[in-house]
Coordinates of C-alpha atoms and ligand atoms in Angstrom, one line a residue:
X9 CA -19.5 12.9 -6.6
X10 CA -16.3 11.8 -5.5
X11 CA -15.7 15.4 -4.3
X12 CA -14.6 15.8 -0.1
X13 CA -17.6 18.1 2.1
X14 CA -16.8 20.1 4.9
X15 CA -13.3 20.7 6.6
X16 CA -10.2 20.6 4.8
X17 CA -7.6 18.1 5.8
X18 CA -4.1 18.3 5.3
X19 CA -0.8 16.4 5.3
X20 CA 0.8 17.5 8.7
X21 CA 3.8 14.8 8.9
X22 CA 5.1 11.3 7.1
X23 CA 7.0 8.6 8.2
X24 CA 8.2 5.2 7.1
X25 CA 10.4 2.2 8.9
X26 CA 11.1 -0.7 7.1
X27 CA 13.4 -3.7 8.8
X28 CA 16.9 -3.9 8.6
X29 CA 17.3 -7.1 6.9
X30 CA 17.7 -7.5 3.3
X31 CA 17.0 -10.1 1.0
X32 CA 18.3 -9.7 -2.9
X33 CA 17.3 -11.6 -5.7
X34 CA 20.3 -13.1 -5.6
X35 CA 19.4 -14.6 -2.7
X36 CA 16.3 -15.5 -3.8
X37 CA 17.4 -17.3 -6.8
X38 CA 19.8 -19.5 -4.0
X39 CA 16.1 -21.2 -2.6
X40 CA 14.1 -20.9 -5.6
X41 CA 14.0 -21.6 -8.7
X42 CA 14.2 -17.9 -10.2
X43 CA 16.4 -15.4 -11.1
X44 CA 17.4 -11.5 -10.9
X45 CA 16.9 -11.1 -14.2
X46 CA 13.7 -12.6 -14.0
X47 CA 12.6 -10.4 -10.8
X48 CA 13.8 -7.8 -12.7
X49 CA 12.5 -7.5 -15.9
X50 CA 9.1 -8.7 -15.0
X51 CA 8.6 -7.0 -11.1
X52 CA 11.6 -4.6 -11.3
X53 CA 12.1 -5.7 -7.8
X54 CA 16.2 -5.8 -7.0
X55 CA 15.5 -5.6 -3.2
X56 CA 12.8 -6.5 -0.2
X57 CA 13.8 -5.4 4.1
X58 CA 12.8 -9.0 6.0
X59 CA 11.4 -8.5 9.4
X60 CA 13.1 -11.1 11.9
X61 CA 11.4 -13.7 13.3
X62 CA 9.2 -12.2 15.8
X63 CA 9.5 -8.2 14.7
X64 CA 5.5 -7.7 14.9
X65 CA 3.3 -5.8 12.4
X66 CA 2.9 -3.6 15.3
X67 CA 6.4 -3.3 15.9
X68 CA 6.1 -1.3 12.4
X69 CA 3.9 0.1 12.3
X70 CA 4.8 1.9 15.8
X71 CA 7.9 2.7 14.7
X72 CA 7.0 4.7 11.3
X73 CA 3.9 6.2 13.4
X74 CA 5.8 7.5 15.5
X75 CA 8.1 9.1 12.5
X76 CA 5.0 10.9 11.3
X77 CA 4.1 11.7 14.4
X78 CA 7.6 13.9 15.0
X79 CA 7.7 14.8 11.0
X80 CA 4.4 16.6 12.3
X81 CA 5.7 18.4 14.9
X82 CA 2.3 16.8 16.7
X83 CA 2.6 14.4 20.1
X84 CA 0.5 10.9 21.3
X85 CA -2.2 12.8 23.1
X86 CA -3.0 15.0 20.7
X87 CA -4.1 12.4 17.7
X88 CA -7.7 11.7 17.7
X89 CA -8.0 8.2 16.0
X90 CA -5.1 5.6 14.8
X91 CA -6.3 3.6 11.5
X92 CA -4.0 0.7 11.3
X93 CA -4.1 -0.5 7.2
X94 CA -2.8 -4.4 7.4
X95 CA -3.2 -7.6 6.2
X96 CA -0.2 -8.8 7.8
X97 CA -2.4 -8.1 11.5
X98 CA 0.0 -9.5 14.9
X99 CA -2.9 -11.3 15.6
X100 CA -7.2 -11.3 14.3
X101 CA -8.1 -9.9 17.1
X102 CA -7.1 -7.5 18.5
X103 CA -5.7 -5.6 15.6
X104 CA -3.0 -4.0 15.3
X105 CA -4.6 0.3 15.8
X106 CA -4.9 -0.8 19.7
X107 CA -1.7 -2.1 20.5
X108 CA -0.5 1.2 18.4
X109 CA -2.4 3.4 20.5
X110 CA -0.9 1.4 23.8
X111 CA 2.7 1.2 22.5
X112 CA 2.3 5.5 21.3
X113 CA 0.2 6.1 24.8
X114 CA -2.5 8.1 22.6
X115 CA -4.4 7.9 25.2
X116 CA -7.1 10.1 23.9
X117 CA -7.6 7.6 21.0
X118 CA -9.4 4.8 19.7
X119 CA -8.3 2.8 16.8
X120 CA -9.2 0.5 14.3
X121 CA -8.1 -2.1 11.4
X122 CA -8.6 -1.7 7.9
X123 CA -8.5 -4.8 6.1
X124 CA -9.2 -4.5 2.1
X125 CA -5.9 -6.1 0.6
X126 CA -3.2 -3.5 -1.0
X127 CA -5.9 -0.9 -1.9
X128 CA -5.7 -0.8 2.6
X129 CA -4.2 2.3 2.8
X130 CA -6.4 4.0 0.5
X131 CA -9.0 2.9 2.1
X132 CA -7.9 4.3 5.6
X133 CA -6.6 7.6 3.7
X134 CA -9.8 8.1 2.8
X135 CA -11.7 7.4 5.9
X136 CA -9.6 9.6 7.9
X137 CA -10.1 12.4 5.7
X138 CA -13.9 12.4 6.1
X139 CA -13.6 11.4 9.7
X140 CA -12.1 14.8 10.2
X141 CA -13.6 16.7 7.1
X142 CA -17.3 15.8 9.8
X143 CA -15.6 17.3 12.6
X144 CA -16.3 14.2 14.5
X145 CA -11.8 13.8 14.8
X146 CA -9.0 16.3 14.2
X147 CA -6.0 14.4 14.4
X148 CA -5.3 11.0 12.6
X149 CA -3.0 8.9 12.4
X150 CA -3.1 6.8 8.7
X151 CA -0.5 3.9 9.4
X152 CA 0.1 1.2 7.0
X153 CA 2.1 -1.4 7.8
X154 CA 2.9 -5.4 6.6
X155 CA 4.8 -8.0 7.7
X156 CA 4.0 -10.1 5.0
X157 CA 6.9 -12.8 5.4
X158 CA 5.4 -15.4 7.9
X159 CA 2.2 -16.0 5.6
X160 CA 4.1 -16.1 2.2
X161 CA 5.2 -19.6 0.7
X162 CA 9.4 -19.2 0.6
X163 CA 9.1 -22.2 -1.9
X164 CA 6.4 -21.2 -3.8
X165 CA 8.6 -18.4 -6.5
X166 CA 5.0 -16.8 -8.0
X167 CA 5.0 -14.9 -4.6
X168 CA 7.5 -14.8 -3.2
X169 CA 10.2 -12.8 -4.8
X170 CA 7.1 -10.0 -5.3
X171 CA 6.6 -9.3 -1.6
X172 CA 8.5 -7.0 1.0
X173 CA 8.1 -6.0 5.3
X174 CA 7.8 -2.1 5.7
X175 CA 5.6 0.3 7.7
X176 CA 5.2 4.3 6.4
X177 CA 2.4 6.5 7.8
X178 CA 0.5 9.4 7.4
X179 CA -0.6 12.3 10.4
X180 CA -3.2 14.4 8.6
X181 CA -5.7 17.1 10.4
X182 CA -7.4 20.0 9.4
X183 CA -6.3 22.5 7.2
X184 CA -5.4 26.0 8.1
X185 CA -4.8 26.7 3.4
X186 CA -2.0 24.7 3.3
X187 CA -3.5 22.3 1.3
X188 CA -6.4 19.9 1.6
X189 CA -7.6 16.2 -0.3
X190 CA -9.4 17.3 -3.0
X191 CA -11.4 14.1 -4.2
X192 CA -11.7 10.2 -3.9
X193 CA -13.1 7.2 -5.7
X194 CA -12.9 3.7 -4.0
X195 CA -14.5 0.3 -5.9
X196 CA -14.3 -3.4 -5.5
X197 CA -15.5 -6.2 -7.7
X198 CA -16.1 -9.1 -5.9
X199 CA -16.5 -11.5 -8.3
X200 CA -12.7 -11.5 -8.1
X201 CA -12.1 -12.6 -4.7
X202 CA -10.5 -15.7 -5.7
X203 CA -8.0 -14.1 -7.4
X204 CA -5.2 -12.9 -4.3
X205 CA -5.8 -15.5 -0.6
X206 CA -5.1 -16.1 2.3
X207 CA -7.9 -19.4 3.3
X208 CA -6.6 -21.4 6.7
X209 CA -7.3 -20.1 9.9
X210 CA -10.4 -18.9 9.9
X211 CA -14.2 -19.7 9.3
X212 CA -14.2 -21.3 5.8
X213 CA -10.4 -23.3 6.5
X214 CA -10.6 -24.0 10.2
X215 CA -6.5 -25.3 11.3
X216 CA -5.4 -28.6 10.8
X217 CA -3.6 -30.4 9.6
X218 CA -5.0 -30.7 6.4
X219 CA -4.9 -27.4 6.0
X220 CA -2.1 -27.0 6.6
X221 CA -0.9 -29.8 4.2
X222 CA -2.7 -28.2 1.6
X223 CA -0.8 -24.3 2.4
X224 CA -3.7 -22.8 2.8
X225 CA -2.2 -20.5 6.1
X226 CA 0.3 -19.1 3.0
X227 CA -0.7 -16.3 -0.4
X228 CA -1.6 -17.2 -3.0
X229 CA -1.6 -15.3 -5.9
X230 CA -3.1 -15.8 -9.9
X231 CA -0.4 -13.2 -10.5
X232 CA -1.1 -13.6 -14.6
X233 CA -5.2 -12.5 -13.8
X234 CA -4.3 -10.4 -11.8
X235 CA -2.0 -8.4 -14.0
X236 CA -4.5 -8.5 -16.9
X237 CA -7.9 -7.5 -14.6
X238 CA -5.3 -4.4 -13.2
X239 CA -4.1 -4.0 -16.8
X240 CA -7.8 -3.2 -18.0
X241 CA -9.7 -1.9 -14.8
X242 CA -6.9 0.5 -13.3
X243 CA -6.3 2.9 -17.2
X244 CA -9.8 4.2 -17.1
X245 CA -10.7 4.1 -14.4
X246 CA -7.7 7.1 -13.5
X247 CA -9.1 8.6 -16.7
X248 CA -12.4 8.9 -14.7
X249 CA -11.8 9.8 -11.7
X250 CA -9.5 12.7 -12.8
X251 CA -12.1 14.1 -15.3
X252 CA -14.5 13.8 -12.5
X253 CA -12.5 15.5 -10.3
X254 CA -12.3 17.8 -12.3
X255 CA -8.7 17.1 -13.8
X256 CA -6.6 16.0 -16.3
X257 CA -4.4 13.5 -16.5
X258 CA -1.8 16.3 -16.9
X259 CA -2.8 18.0 -13.8
X260 CA -1.8 15.9 -11.6
X261 CA 2.6 16.3 -10.2
X262 CA 2.9 13.4 -9.2
X263 CA 1.1 9.5 -9.1
X264 CA 1.2 7.2 -6.2
X265 CA 1.3 3.9 -7.6
X266 CA 0.4 0.8 -5.4
X267 CA 3.6 -0.5 -5.9
X268 CA 3.4 -3.9 -6.8
X269 CA 4.7 -4.6 -10.6
X270 CA 6.7 -1.9 -12.5
X271 CA 5.3 -3.1 -16.1
X272 CA 1.9 -2.3 -14.5
X273 CA 2.7 1.3 -13.6
X274 CA 4.6 1.8 -16.9
X275 CA 1.6 0.4 -19.2
X276 CA -0.4 2.7 -16.8
X277 CA 1.6 5.3 -17.0
X278 CA 1.5 5.1 -20.6
X279 CA -2.1 5.2 -21.4
X280 CA -2.9 7.7 -19.6
X281 CA 0.2 9.8 -20.9
X282 CA 2.0 10.9 -17.5
X283 CA 5.4 11.5 -18.0
X284 CA 7.3 8.7 -16.4
X285 CA 9.4 11.6 -14.6
X286 CA 5.5 12.4 -12.8
X287 CA 4.9 8.5 -11.1
X288 CA 7.3 8.0 -8.9
X289 CA 8.4 4.2 -7.9
X290 CA 10.5 2.5 -5.2
X291 CA 9.6 -0.9 -5.3
X292 CA 13.4 -1.5 -6.8
X293 CA 13.7 -0.9 -2.7
X294 CA 11.0 -3.0 -0.6
X295 CA 9.2 -4.9 -3.5
X296 CA 5.3 -4.5 -2.8
X297 CA 4.8 -4.7 0.3
X298 CA 1.1 -3.8 -0.2
X299 CA -1.0 -1.6 2.7
X300 CA 2.1 0.3 3.6
X301 CA 3.3 1.1 -0.7
X302 CA 2.0 4.3 -1.0
X303 CA 2.8 5.4 2.2
X304 CA 6.2 4.7 2.2
X305 CA 6.0 6.3 -1.1
X306 CA 5.6 9.4 0.1
X307 CA 7.6 9.3 3.4
X308 CA 10.6 9.3 0.2
X309 CA 9.1 11.7 -1.2
X310 CA 9.0 14.4 1.1
X311 CA 11.9 13.1 2.9
X312 CA 13.4 14.1 -0.8
X313 CA 12.4 17.3 -0.7
X314 CA 10.2 16.9 -3.6
X315 CA 6.6 18.1 -2.2
X316 CA 5.9 21.6 -3.2
X317 CA 3.5 24.0 -1.9
X318 CA 0.4 23.6 -4.8
X319 CA 0.9 20.6 -6.3
X320 CA -1.4 17.9 -6.9
X321 CA -0.7 14.0 -6.0
X322 CA -3.0 10.8 -6.6
X323 CA -2.5 7.9 -5.0
X324 CA -3.7 4.6 -6.1
X325 CA -4.0 1.4 -5.4
X326 CA -5.6 -1.8 -6.6
X327 CA -5.9 -5.6 -4.2
X328 CA -7.0 -8.9 -3.4
X329 CA -11.5 -8.6 -3.4
X330 CA -10.4 -6.8 -5.7
X331 CA -11.0 -3.7 -3.9
X332 CA -9.3 -0.9 -6.2
X333 CA -9.7 3.4 -5.7
X334 CA -7.7 6.5 -6.2
X335 CA -7.6 9.8 -4.1
X336 CA -6.2 13.6 -4.7
X337 CA -4.4 15.5 -2.3
X338 CA -3.4 19.7 -3.2
X339 CA -0.3 20.5 -0.9
Ligands
LIG406 O1 -0.4 -5.8 -5.1 C1 -1.2 -7.1 -5.2 C2 -1.6 -6.5 -6.6 N1 -0.7 -7.4 -6.8 C3 -0.2 -8.1 -8.5 O2 -0.3 -6.7 -8.9 C4 1.2 -8.5 -9.1 C5 0.4 -8.7 -10.7 N2 1.2 -9.9 -11.3 C6 2.1 -9.5 -11.9 O3 2.2 -8.8 -11.0 C7 2.6 -10.5 -12.3 O4 1.4 -11.5 -13.7 C8 3.7 -11.5 -11.7 C9 5.4 -10.9 -12.0 C10 3.5 -12.2 -10.4 C11 4.3 -12.7 -12.6 O5 4.5 -12.0 -13.8 P1 4.0 -12.3 -15.6 O6 4.7 -11.8 -16.9 O7 2.6 -12.6 -15.5 O8 4.6 -14.0 -15.9 P2 3.5 -15.1 -15.4 O9 2.3 -15.8 -14.5 O10 2.7 -15.3 -16.4 O11 4.3 -16.3 -15.6 C12 5.6 -16.7 -16.8 C13 6.5 -17.6 -16.6 C14 5.7 -19.2 -16.4 O12 6.7 -19.8 -17.0 P3 6.4 -21.1 -18.2 O13 4.7 -21.6 -17.6 O14 5.5 -19.3 -18.9 O15 7.2 -22.0 -18.3 C15 6.2 -19.0 -14.5 O16 6.3 -19.8 -14.6 O17 7.6 -17.4 -15.4 C16 7.1 -18.2 -14.7 N3 8.3 -17.6 -13.1 C17 9.3 -17.5 -13.0 N4 10.0 -18.1 -13.0 C18 11.3 -17.3 -12.8 C19 7.0 -16.9 -12.5 N5 7.2 -16.9 -11.6 C20 8.4 -16.8 -11.6 C21 10.1 -16.1 -11.0 N6 11.5 -17.4 -11.3 N7 10.0 -16.1 -9.9

């Protein structure tokens, strides 16, 4: 059963931060053999924000986290747990979340990272909701943050045109009747673990001259295999998830898909019979910001004043692992 039990949990605030530097498709076409037309037609992406050298994931996460706290009117000393969803931590350890806890001065808070491909954000939201629902935490700051640009091979047109850097955050807490998370479903298919990888620098492929020559320290993706996997698996998964939640796809007011590819999102929406205006898309501006994408999308949605009481929002993502999942919120 996919329903949350216990204390109802609401979104108290949201925030985001993206680096100011923008890289357009046109600029990319000067460094790899690609074109604005190819990138727009195949992905929907027009621009992406890219961190400056030394601008770390923890710095982006801190700014997005601060913005969410401000939006919620909650001080950092009231936060019980900070969860950072990321695939591009500053270092393997310490994690990003403890650094953010220190930067925010959230002296009563615990902190940990979640790394589960682009689905990390959705996994983190579900963990946070469960922690609040069970009564062990009250305010949880959930942040999706990525600086993937140093992990991307800027000579590989298969990957470098896709990703962008950025961070988004939600402050979750117990609800006094003003909205609640309804249900969630998290899945994985580890038989497809070779579809999106960053192999170098750890146990299987320790850093060596050879690992560097073989470009094992960069993101590698079998893009078309991922595309087919997602097109095959995600629409029926979402249909079943809605049904198990007692809802038709039609009962969702806004769909927050992981912002990987506009064609993937539009195909899924078509198969589920979702009206295009119910799908939030901002990948044209940010590219694929991996674990951060659903948070950045929600933050923009709220800034646009589009969130109203009684709406149902569905957040869904898919990514390395392969992992995928969804979570439904009623405002
Ligand atoms: O966030 C995690 C989840 N990730 C995703 O969801 C990504 C899923 N995959 C995709 O979004 C798409 O597969 C891509 C956008 C990555 C690629 O689109 P595609 O329609 O699957 O293209 P393809 O990989 O089948 O490549 C088609 C052609 C190839 O040329 P040939 O072999 O037909 O001559 C590629 O070499 O396009 C070529 N190509 C490019 N051409 C210009 C690949 N990348 C580029 C490029 N510019 N940047």
